[in-house]
XYZ file of C-alpha atoms in Angstrom:
587
model
C -13.332 19.836 20.896
C -16.454 17.731 20.304
C -17.286 14.721 22.452
C -15.935 11.391 21.216
C -18.869 9.150 20.405
C -17.619 6.223 18.369
C -16.733 3.557 20.905
C -12.996 4.119 21.242
C -11.115 2.404 24.051
C -9.476 4.433 26.817
C -6.097 4.801 25.068
C -7.630 5.727 21.712
C -9.915 8.270 23.366
C -7.041 9.841 25.320
C -5.111 10.317 22.080
C -8.081 11.757 20.208
C -9.181 14.355 22.748
C -5.684 15.792 23.230
C -5.460 19.312 21.800
C -1.658 19.358 21.479
C 0.738 17.688 19.052
C 1.047 13.968 19.755
C 3.156 10.959 18.785
C 1.077 7.776 19.078
C 2.818 4.383 18.979
C 0.298 1.744 17.895
C 0.816 -2.027 17.794
C -0.562 -4.250 14.984
C -4.340 -4.495 14.951
C -4.742 -1.706 17.504
C -7.399 0.274 15.634
C -5.122 3.103 14.552
C -7.191 3.842 11.428
C -10.300 4.239 13.568
C -8.318 6.547 15.843
C -7.067 8.619 12.919
C -10.569 8.954 11.502
C -11.990 10.046 14.864
C -9.120 12.499 15.360
C -9.806 13.961 11.926
C -13.461 14.427 12.832
C -12.443 16.156 16.062
C -10.099 18.467 14.179
C -12.847 19.316 11.676
C -15.036 20.511 14.531
C -12.166 22.663 15.764
C -11.689 24.467 12.450
C -15.298 24.493 11.247
C -16.299 28.015 10.217
C -12.700 28.980 9.363
C -10.855 28.795 6.015
C -8.356 26.298 7.450
C -8.215 22.570 6.738
C -7.132 19.237 8.237
C -4.496 17.274 6.333
C -4.059 13.522 6.706
C -0.982 11.930 5.120
C -0.756 8.175 4.759
C 1.610 5.746 3.059
C -0.343 4.159 0.190
C -3.245 4.903 -2.131
C -5.103 1.966 -0.550
C -4.817 3.643 2.860
C -6.036 6.925 1.328
C -9.127 5.110 0.078
C -9.739 3.400 3.439
C -9.608 6.648 5.415
C -11.616 8.559 2.766
C -14.336 5.909 2.851
C -14.590 5.867 6.648
C -14.673 9.652 6.834
C -17.402 9.906 4.225
C -19.610 7.514 6.211
C -18.893 9.172 9.582
C -18.831 12.877 8.727
C -21.596 15.312 7.854
C -22.613 16.145 4.290
C -20.248 18.691 2.775
C -17.442 18.112 5.305
C -15.088 17.111 2.461
C -14.149 20.783 2.091
C -12.574 20.674 5.552
C -10.040 17.881 5.022
C -7.581 16.419 2.541
C -6.433 12.779 2.608
C -3.369 11.989 0.505
C -0.032 10.241 0.242
C 3.041 12.299 1.102
C 3.815 12.606 -2.598
C 0.355 13.962 -3.440
C 0.483 16.310 -0.434
C 3.830 17.793 -1.494
C 2.843 17.911 -5.168
C -0.449 19.722 -4.619
C 0.553 22.032 -1.770
C 4.183 22.840 -2.517
C 5.625 21.721 -5.832
C 2.905 22.609 -8.336
C 2.105 26.043 -6.833
C 5.763 27.052 -6.506
C 7.726 25.030 -9.087
C 8.611 28.197 -11.020
C 10.825 29.213 -8.089
C 13.151 26.246 -8.658
C 15.791 26.377 -11.385
C 15.913 22.578 -11.274
C 12.362 22.423 -12.675
C 12.644 25.000 -15.441
C 12.083 22.234 -18.015
C 8.694 21.360 -16.524
C 7.125 18.865 -14.183
C 6.382 15.412 -15.606
C 6.292 12.638 -13.029
C 7.512 9.127 -13.760
C 6.006 6.462 -11.502
C 7.394 2.916 -11.137
C 4.277 1.534 -12.876
C 4.996 3.356 -16.139
C 6.718 1.571 -19.015
C 9.305 4.354 -19.358
C 10.409 3.774 -15.738
C 10.839 0.050 -16.346
C 12.705 0.662 -19.607
C 15.176 3.078 -17.991
C 15.715 0.744 -15.029
C 16.286 -2.211 -17.372
C 18.817 -0.237 -19.403
C 20.805 0.510 -16.222
C 20.571 -3.133 -15.105
C 22.014 -4.273 -18.439
C 24.694 -1.564 -18.687
C 25.987 -2.045 -15.137
C 25.683 -5.823 -14.852
C 23.161 -5.669 -12.020
C 21.237 -8.775 -10.949
C 17.710 -8.798 -12.401
C 16.181 -9.359 -8.954
C 17.237 -5.806 -8.029
C 15.110 -4.118 -10.711
C 12.165 -3.713 -8.324
C 14.414 -1.736 -5.968
C 14.926 1.143 -8.403
C 11.773 2.801 -7.069
C 13.642 3.226 -3.770
C 16.344 5.446 -5.286
C 15.737 8.954 -3.956
C 17.598 12.074 -2.882
C 18.517 12.612 0.752
C 18.065 16.122 2.202
C 21.722 16.972 1.415
C 21.265 16.013 -2.246
C 23.136 12.705 -2.076
C 21.305 9.625 -3.297
C 19.842 6.944 -1.095
C 20.614 3.719 -2.954
C 18.860 0.430 -2.154
C 20.899 -2.757 -1.853
C 21.920 -4.510 -5.042
C 22.128 -1.413 -7.264
C 25.285 0.496 -6.372
C 25.897 4.240 -6.193
C 27.222 4.605 -9.740
C 24.255 2.783 -11.266
C 21.794 4.738 -9.102
C 23.303 8.024 -10.311
C 23.071 6.817 -13.917
C 19.401 5.924 -13.408
C 18.562 9.365 -12.012
C 20.494 11.098 -14.815
C 18.598 9.109 -17.461
C 15.246 9.865 -15.825
C 16.000 13.584 -15.714
C 17.448 13.616 -19.247
C 14.185 12.118 -20.492
C 12.338 15.065 -18.953
C 10.909 13.279 -15.896
C 11.121 13.490 -12.149
C 10.523 10.558 -9.774
C 8.270 10.283 -6.739
C 11.339 10.739 -4.549
C 12.165 13.952 -6.417
C 8.732 15.350 -5.528
C 9.549 15.286 -1.830
C 13.160 16.424 -2.311
C 12.245 19.455 -4.417
C 9.458 20.295 -1.954
C 12.094 20.186 0.766
C 14.291 22.612 -1.200
C 11.398 25.018 -1.680
C 10.610 25.005 2.041
C 14.260 25.680 2.865
C 14.919 28.336 0.236
C 11.579 30.170 0.484
C 10.268 30.207 4.032
C 6.947 31.708 2.921
C 6.166 28.374 1.210
C 6.095 26.368 4.447
C 4.390 29.278 6.246
C 1.669 29.188 3.609
C 1.146 25.454 4.066
C 1.103 25.942 7.836
C -1.510 28.671 7.502
C -3.678 26.409 5.377
C -3.579 23.366 7.692
C -4.483 23.703 11.356
C -3.693 20.016 11.855
C -1.607 17.526 9.905
C -2.077 13.862 10.790
C 0.579 11.414 9.571
C -0.104 7.672 9.421
C 2.618 4.972 9.245
C 5.234 7.456 10.422
C 7.771 4.650 10.948
C 8.050 4.447 7.141
C 8.764 8.162 6.688
C 12.045 9.123 4.993
C 14.470 11.888 5.964
C 13.277 14.269 3.219
C 9.667 13.807 4.254
C 10.596 14.614 7.838
C 12.376 17.798 6.738
C 9.245 18.995 4.914
C 7.142 18.381 8.027
C 9.728 20.130 10.212
C 9.598 23.204 7.981
C 5.805 23.314 8.258
C 6.030 22.894 12.043
C 8.452 25.829 12.304
C 5.724 28.136 11.005
C 4.087 27.611 14.455
C 0.692 27.472 12.768
C 0.144 23.692 12.601
C -0.316 20.937 15.176
C 0.839 17.411 14.354
C -0.640 14.004 15.160
C 1.765 11.255 14.104
C 0.936 7.566 14.343
C 3.138 4.547 13.744
C 5.031 1.595 15.156
C 8.838 1.347 15.015
C 8.437 -2.451 15.195
C 6.700 -2.294 11.816
C 9.341 -0.206 10.039
C 10.096 -2.427 7.017
C 10.820 -0.016 4.173
C 14.483 0.709 4.797
C 15.106 -0.006 1.101
C 13.011 3.123 0.413
C 14.851 5.303 2.923
C 12.661 4.759 6.003
C 14.382 4.769 9.401
C 12.551 3.677 12.584
C 14.433 6.154 14.790
C 13.033 9.139 12.844
C 9.687 8.807 14.597
C 11.105 9.479 18.071
C 13.491 12.145 16.795
C 10.665 14.021 15.097
C 8.395 13.723 18.140
C 11.157 15.251 20.288
C 11.739 18.020 17.724
C 8.101 19.154 17.694
C 7.542 18.528 21.411
C 4.792 15.979 20.765
C 3.241 14.178 23.728
C 4.138 10.485 23.943
C 2.321 9.435 27.122
C -0.292 7.241 25.374
C 0.318 4.012 23.429
C -2.119 1.675 21.699
C -1.207 -1.823 22.934
C -4.502 -3.688 22.486
C -4.376 -5.987 19.446
C -7.933 -6.556 18.171
C -6.776 -8.866 15.355
C -4.631 -11.763 16.549
C -5.142 -14.622 18.971
C -3.225 -14.634 22.258
C -0.932 -17.375 20.959
C 0.043 -15.354 17.887
C 0.519 -12.218 19.999
C 2.774 -14.125 22.419
C 4.936 -15.387 19.536
C 5.154 -11.880 18.048
C 6.129 -10.438 21.429
C 9.007 -12.922 21.667
C 10.213 -11.735 18.270
C 9.884 -7.975 18.904
C 9.212 -7.229 22.589
C 7.391 -4.006 23.412
C 6.869 -1.940 26.568
C 4.137 -2.125 27.629
C 3.570 -5.524 26.043
C 1.030 -5.987 23.268
C -2.180 -7.711 24.405
C -4.759 -9.736 22.467
C -8.159 -8.120 23.115
C -10.217 -8.971 20.016
C -12.918 -11.495 19.228
C -10.386 -14.181 18.241
C -8.107 -13.749 21.260
C -8.899 -17.235 22.642
C -8.554 -19.136 19.355
C -6.669 -22.300 20.384
C -4.407 -22.921 17.358
C -0.708 -22.871 18.298
C 1.571 -21.183 15.716
C 3.576 -23.928 13.992
C 6.862 -24.380 12.171
C 6.939 -27.146 9.554
C 9.900 -28.370 7.516
C 8.827 -29.851 4.165
C 10.471 -31.054 0.974
C 9.059 -28.291 -1.240
C 7.010 -25.113 -0.881
C 4.181 -26.721 -2.861
C 4.065 -29.661 -0.458
C 3.772 -27.297 2.489
C 0.824 -25.405 0.977
C -0.956 -28.207 -0.928
C -0.534 -31.047 1.579
C -0.322 -29.252 4.933
C -1.693 -25.686 4.991
C -4.732 -25.906 2.713
C -6.044 -29.191 4.221
C -5.624 -27.725 7.720
C -7.570 -24.521 7.029
C -10.257 -26.509 5.230
C -10.575 -28.811 8.261
C -10.878 -25.755 10.522
C -13.670 -24.387 8.334
C -11.757 -21.263 7.259
C -12.883 -19.938 3.834
C -10.254 -19.865 1.096
C -10.772 -16.114 0.739
C -9.608 -15.635 4.346
C -6.264 -17.335 3.750
C -2.938 -16.039 2.494
C 0.509 -17.314 1.591
C 3.350 -14.853 2.218
C 6.971 -14.995 1.053
C 10.032 -12.733 1.381
C 10.182 -12.168 -2.411
C 7.681 -12.457 -5.248
C 9.380 -15.046 -7.501
C 8.703 -18.168 -5.361
C 5.086 -16.992 -5.200
C 4.967 -16.720 -8.984
C 6.153 -20.309 -9.407
C 3.829 -21.555 -6.666
C 0.900 -19.579 -8.093
C 1.344 -21.087 -11.557
C 1.196 -24.620 -10.129
C -1.776 -23.895 -7.865
C -3.626 -22.372 -10.822
C -3.039 -25.617 -12.767
C -4.373 -27.512 -9.745
C -7.591 -25.462 -10.054
C -7.006 -23.511 -6.823
C -8.468 -19.980 -7.241
C -5.633 -17.563 -6.449
C -4.869 -13.874 -6.461
C -1.303 -12.677 -6.699
C 1.870 -13.480 -8.680
C 1.241 -16.137 -11.310
C -2.530 -15.606 -11.345
C -3.051 -12.883 -13.958
C -1.766 -13.077 -17.546
C -1.191 -9.294 -17.438
C 0.174 -6.733 -14.985
C -2.316 -5.709 -12.315
C -0.615 -2.297 -12.142
C -2.038 -1.355 -15.549
C -4.410 1.546 -14.927
C -7.499 -0.107 -16.426
C -6.927 -3.605 -14.996
C -8.493 -3.342 -11.545
C -11.495 -1.370 -12.774
C -12.162 -3.854 -15.597
C -11.911 -6.800 -13.200
C -14.297 -5.377 -10.623
C -16.785 -4.386 -13.328
C -16.748 -7.985 -14.596
C -17.235 -9.258 -11.046
C -20.276 -6.999 -10.658
C -21.788 -8.407 -13.838
C -21.622 -11.845 -12.215
C -22.674 -10.838 -8.685
C -24.737 -7.666 -8.331
C -24.324 -6.934 -4.639
C -23.560 -3.833 -2.540
C -20.118 -5.293 -1.804
C -19.138 -5.719 -5.464
C -20.598 -2.283 -6.298
C -18.389 -0.784 -3.584
C -15.380 -2.610 -5.063
C -16.077 -1.103 -8.506
C -16.404 2.328 -6.910
C -13.074 1.860 -5.137
C -11.334 0.722 -8.320
C -12.749 3.700 -10.237
C -11.300 5.983 -7.551
C -7.867 4.375 -7.955
C -7.981 4.420 -11.746
C -8.669 8.156 -11.711
C -6.014 8.707 -9.040
C -3.379 6.799 -11.028
C -4.367 8.560 -14.248
C -4.554 12.139 -12.978
C -2.437 12.060 -9.813
C -5.247 13.623 -7.768
C -7.721 11.869 -5.435
C -11.245 12.482 -6.747
C -13.670 12.194 -3.831
C -16.556 13.090 -6.183
C -16.567 9.378 -7.051
C -18.259 8.735 -3.686
C -20.940 11.408 -4.076
C -24.473 10.875 -5.386
C -23.405 12.180 -8.807
C -20.405 9.866 -8.696
C -22.637 6.850 -8.097
C -24.776 7.847 -11.081
C -21.631 7.890 -13.238
C -20.573 4.531 -11.818
C -23.839 2.845 -12.749
C -23.766 4.363 -16.219
C -20.387 2.684 -16.665
C -21.745 -0.621 -15.371
C -24.681 -0.382 -17.782
C -22.197 0.041 -20.618
C -20.242 -2.972 -19.345
C -23.413 -5.087 -19.299
C -24.427 -4.050 -22.816
C -20.992 -4.845 -24.210
C -21.020 -8.241 -22.548
C -24.338 -9.046 -24.228
C -22.731 -8.035 -27.499
C -19.696 -10.318 -27.002
C -18.480 -12.737 -24.318
C -14.892 -12.415 -25.600
C -12.653 -10.895 -22.931
C -10.421 -9.290 -25.575
C -13.270 -7.623 -27.491
C -14.983 -6.516 -24.280
C -11.800 -4.982 -22.855
C -11.092 -2.825 -25.886
C -14.653 -1.579 -26.308
C -15.261 -0.992 -22.604
C -12.049 1.057 -22.348
C -13.238 3.280 -25.204
C -16.683 3.760 -23.672
C -15.230 4.385 -20.196
C -12.800 7.017 -21.452
C -15.525 8.847 -23.382
C -17.969 8.885 -20.470
C -15.361 10.066 -17.947
C -14.508 12.981 -20.221
C -18.194 13.833 -20.653
C -18.700 13.695 -16.860
C -15.567 15.898 -16.357
C -13.531 13.339 -14.428
C -10.822 13.339 -17.080
C -9.433 15.767 -19.611
C -9.480 14.563 -23.198
C -5.673 14.268 -23.292
C -5.708 11.925 -20.273
C -7.847 9.206 -21.851
C -4.957 7.662 -23.786
C -3.749 6.132 -20.502
C -6.960 4.113 -20.183
C -7.043 3.021 -23.807
C -3.360 2.079 -23.863
C -3.573 0.053 -20.656
C -6.546 -1.924 -22.033
C -4.586 -2.682 -25.214
C -1.617 -3.873 -23.140
C -3.917 -6.127 -21.131
C -5.271 -7.628 -24.349
C -1.785 -8.145 -25.788
C -0.570 -9.849 -22.599
C -3.600 -12.155 -22.524
C -2.993 -13.142 -26.143
C 0.671 -13.848 -25.356
C 0.137 -15.838 -22.161
C -3.118 -17.756 -22.676
C -3.209 -20.683 -25.113
C -6.949 -20.833 -25.879
C -7.495 -17.084 -25.901
C -10.628 -17.404 -28.047
C -12.271 -19.298 -25.160
C -11.426 -16.581 -22.644
C -14.638 -14.937 -21.437
C -15.551 -11.809 -19.524
C -16.250 -13.999 -16.464
C -12.565 -14.961 -16.363
C -11.560 -11.348 -15.750
C -14.043 -11.104 -12.901
C -12.361 -13.939 -11.002
C -9.519 -11.619 -9.936
C -11.960 -9.250 -8.228
C -13.622 -11.909 -6.084
C -11.179 -12.255 -3.177
C -13.706 -14.186 -1.074
C -13.142 -17.123 -3.412
C -9.361 -16.899 -3.768
C -6.211 -17.774 -1.871
C -4.043 -14.637 -1.653
C -0.360 -14.761 -2.575
C 1.587 -11.761 -1.242
C 5.110 -10.709 -0.437
C 5.718 -10.015 3.234
C 6.115 -6.324 2.398
C 2.898 -6.396 0.359
C 0.955 -7.892 3.267
C 1.366 -4.713 5.329
C -2.032 -3.327 6.302
C -3.866 -6.583 5.551
C -5.258 -9.343 7.749
C -6.485 -12.915 7.247
C -7.912 -15.740 9.347
C -5.050 -18.031 8.303
C -1.538 -17.174 7.113
C 1.251 -19.391 5.818
C 4.736 -17.904 5.469
C 7.059 -19.806 3.120
C 10.786 -19.593 2.332
C 11.693 -18.485 5.866
C 15.378 -19.302 5.463
C 18.448 -17.537 6.727
C 19.403 -16.229 3.287
C 15.926 -14.778 2.778
C 14.969 -13.578 6.279
C 17.366 -11.817 6.607
C 18.372 -11.600 2.947
C 21.882 -12.798 2.118
C 22.881 -9.203 1.226
C 22.128 -7.962 4.766
C 25.552 -7.217 6.229
C 24.712 -4.794 9.031
C 22.894 -5.058 12.337
C 20.320 -2.516 11.096
C 19.486 -4.636 8.042
C 19.137 -7.767 10.155
C 16.876 -5.897 12.574
C 14.672 -4.823 9.680
C 14.323 -8.474 8.611
C 13.211 -9.310 12.148
C 10.579 -6.565 11.931
C 9.474 -7.842 8.517
C 8.773 -11.291 9.984
C 6.929 -9.584 12.856
C 4.686 -7.749 10.391
C 4.012 -10.942 8.420
C 3.193 -12.993 11.539
C 0.748 -10.387 12.861
C -1.339 -10.512 9.670
C -2.954 -13.715 11.012
C -6.064 -13.678 13.177
C -6.332 -17.377 14.030
C -3.860 -19.638 12.250
C -0.151 -19.018 11.656
C 2.014 -21.653 9.950
C 5.632 -21.080 8.937
C 7.418 -23.305 6.427
C 11.026 -24.051 5.637
C 11.919 -26.530 2.904
C 14.780 -28.656 1.604
C 14.366 -27.840 -2.092
C 17.862 -26.297 -1.937
C 20.699 -27.836 0.076
C 21.627 -24.349 1.342
C 18.269 -23.768 3.008
C 18.672 -23.194 6.736
C 15.768 -22.086 8.975
C 15.863 -18.362 9.746
C 17.611 -17.317 12.949
C 14.364 -15.532 13.886
C 12.393 -18.757 14.299
C 14.238 -20.128 17.339
C 14.474 -19.162 21.030
C 15.579 -15.574 20.280
C 12.739 -15.102 17.782
C 9.242 -16.516 17.423
C 10.233 -19.474 19.586
C 8.661 -22.059 17.272
C 9.658 -25.718 17.105
């Protein structure tokens, strides 16, 4: 293998230069993405000149973009042909399900995927909620319904087995399959037709898997089948202490079990935290101890702020009167601050009030439309570029274009980052500028820019003509939502849309789950009560342990300042059991 040359520490380097399968446990802020990128580059050198490839599977589309971007800047021109970065669903869809779907009787009717962001998914979930008397808070959990390897359904809390079965039946009757079905049917193909997994193994000399602690049983079975072909080496990275997606079928013990199954080396761990101060690391270690212990080794390791627990009358009081004045006094920019909560609805209420108080925010309560609409993020970043023409905002537009195409087509389009892709990007921005000169109205601009964007992307062969309706429809839904939720809609300008793409100016509001993979100078965690962390439905030791890990993940998002709030807005509010001597140890 080639010599490592990108400044890795001793543990990262030892993991990268290994030429055998490896399981790498990595603590928060340990530079695992850098390690994965360097390992990918090493693997490319190993297979260069052969028809084989390197596969890298990660958990979210945002992580796909991050790794793609780093690889493009670190690799040689044309190296994109040697690797594929994708989510597990895209990997299974492109390498197993689409090529071999005709071999499955279950897919004779076709292959149309229904994602949780689509209106049809929400409509089917809502119909089940109403028919089975399910609490409305559980509707977001329907995306976690998925088949186990034996065909039984994994059902998240709050839904019930009968309702989950009804949901799946309605999805299939409507001619769709879910994201969970993609992995399950891929698993069936690998089991029933061994040449399928042998073919994937022949194609990929290495498969790297990020965030392995969040891998489900079906995903593991697919990877096991590929391993059994004896053609592929595996490099799996994760942290059992950060396994927080049990509601989606993830199990922290699967990482060790899989490592044992494939005989992966486990003699190296990444324990150096480059993100958090020593005081935050010490608190996190009390909550979830590790061996060897996590160490603060980054630039902010000696930051003197002691993590604090504050009891206040209301959540607003904690943020408006305590947290925001403190970070302002410390000189921390608003864009480097975040408020986290166990669920989204307290954030929505808090966000609405903060917006009225003229605090720039991003998150629940900020937008008058759903951010998940395919055109939303691209429109916002384009507006931001019109206000601030900088390399950073141009990169944000490029990133949002990548995601819009990914969400529209289902395939990552790395051509966006090529020279030709940049030419297309600036043609789109020129159109955006011309339309803004024509009208400052956000509604008019949205509709016309969506039309122009769709037409240009077809002409530049990024989209097929029948895929453009997604862009046009999402722009119309944005316009309708704005008209429904904003009083003086005629005064709403293009600049307003750009506000949501300028995170340096905004306080971020995130759920604790949604904060995974992010980091901020200052973090406030609200609603840390014993019916929220753990949730009142948690009735097993495993569920309580996951809540402990969730608080661990949230706490380790902070570089310098960590403040945790409980409040007396409800007489039932009791501080979480994970705040005391057997947890973070805060007073």
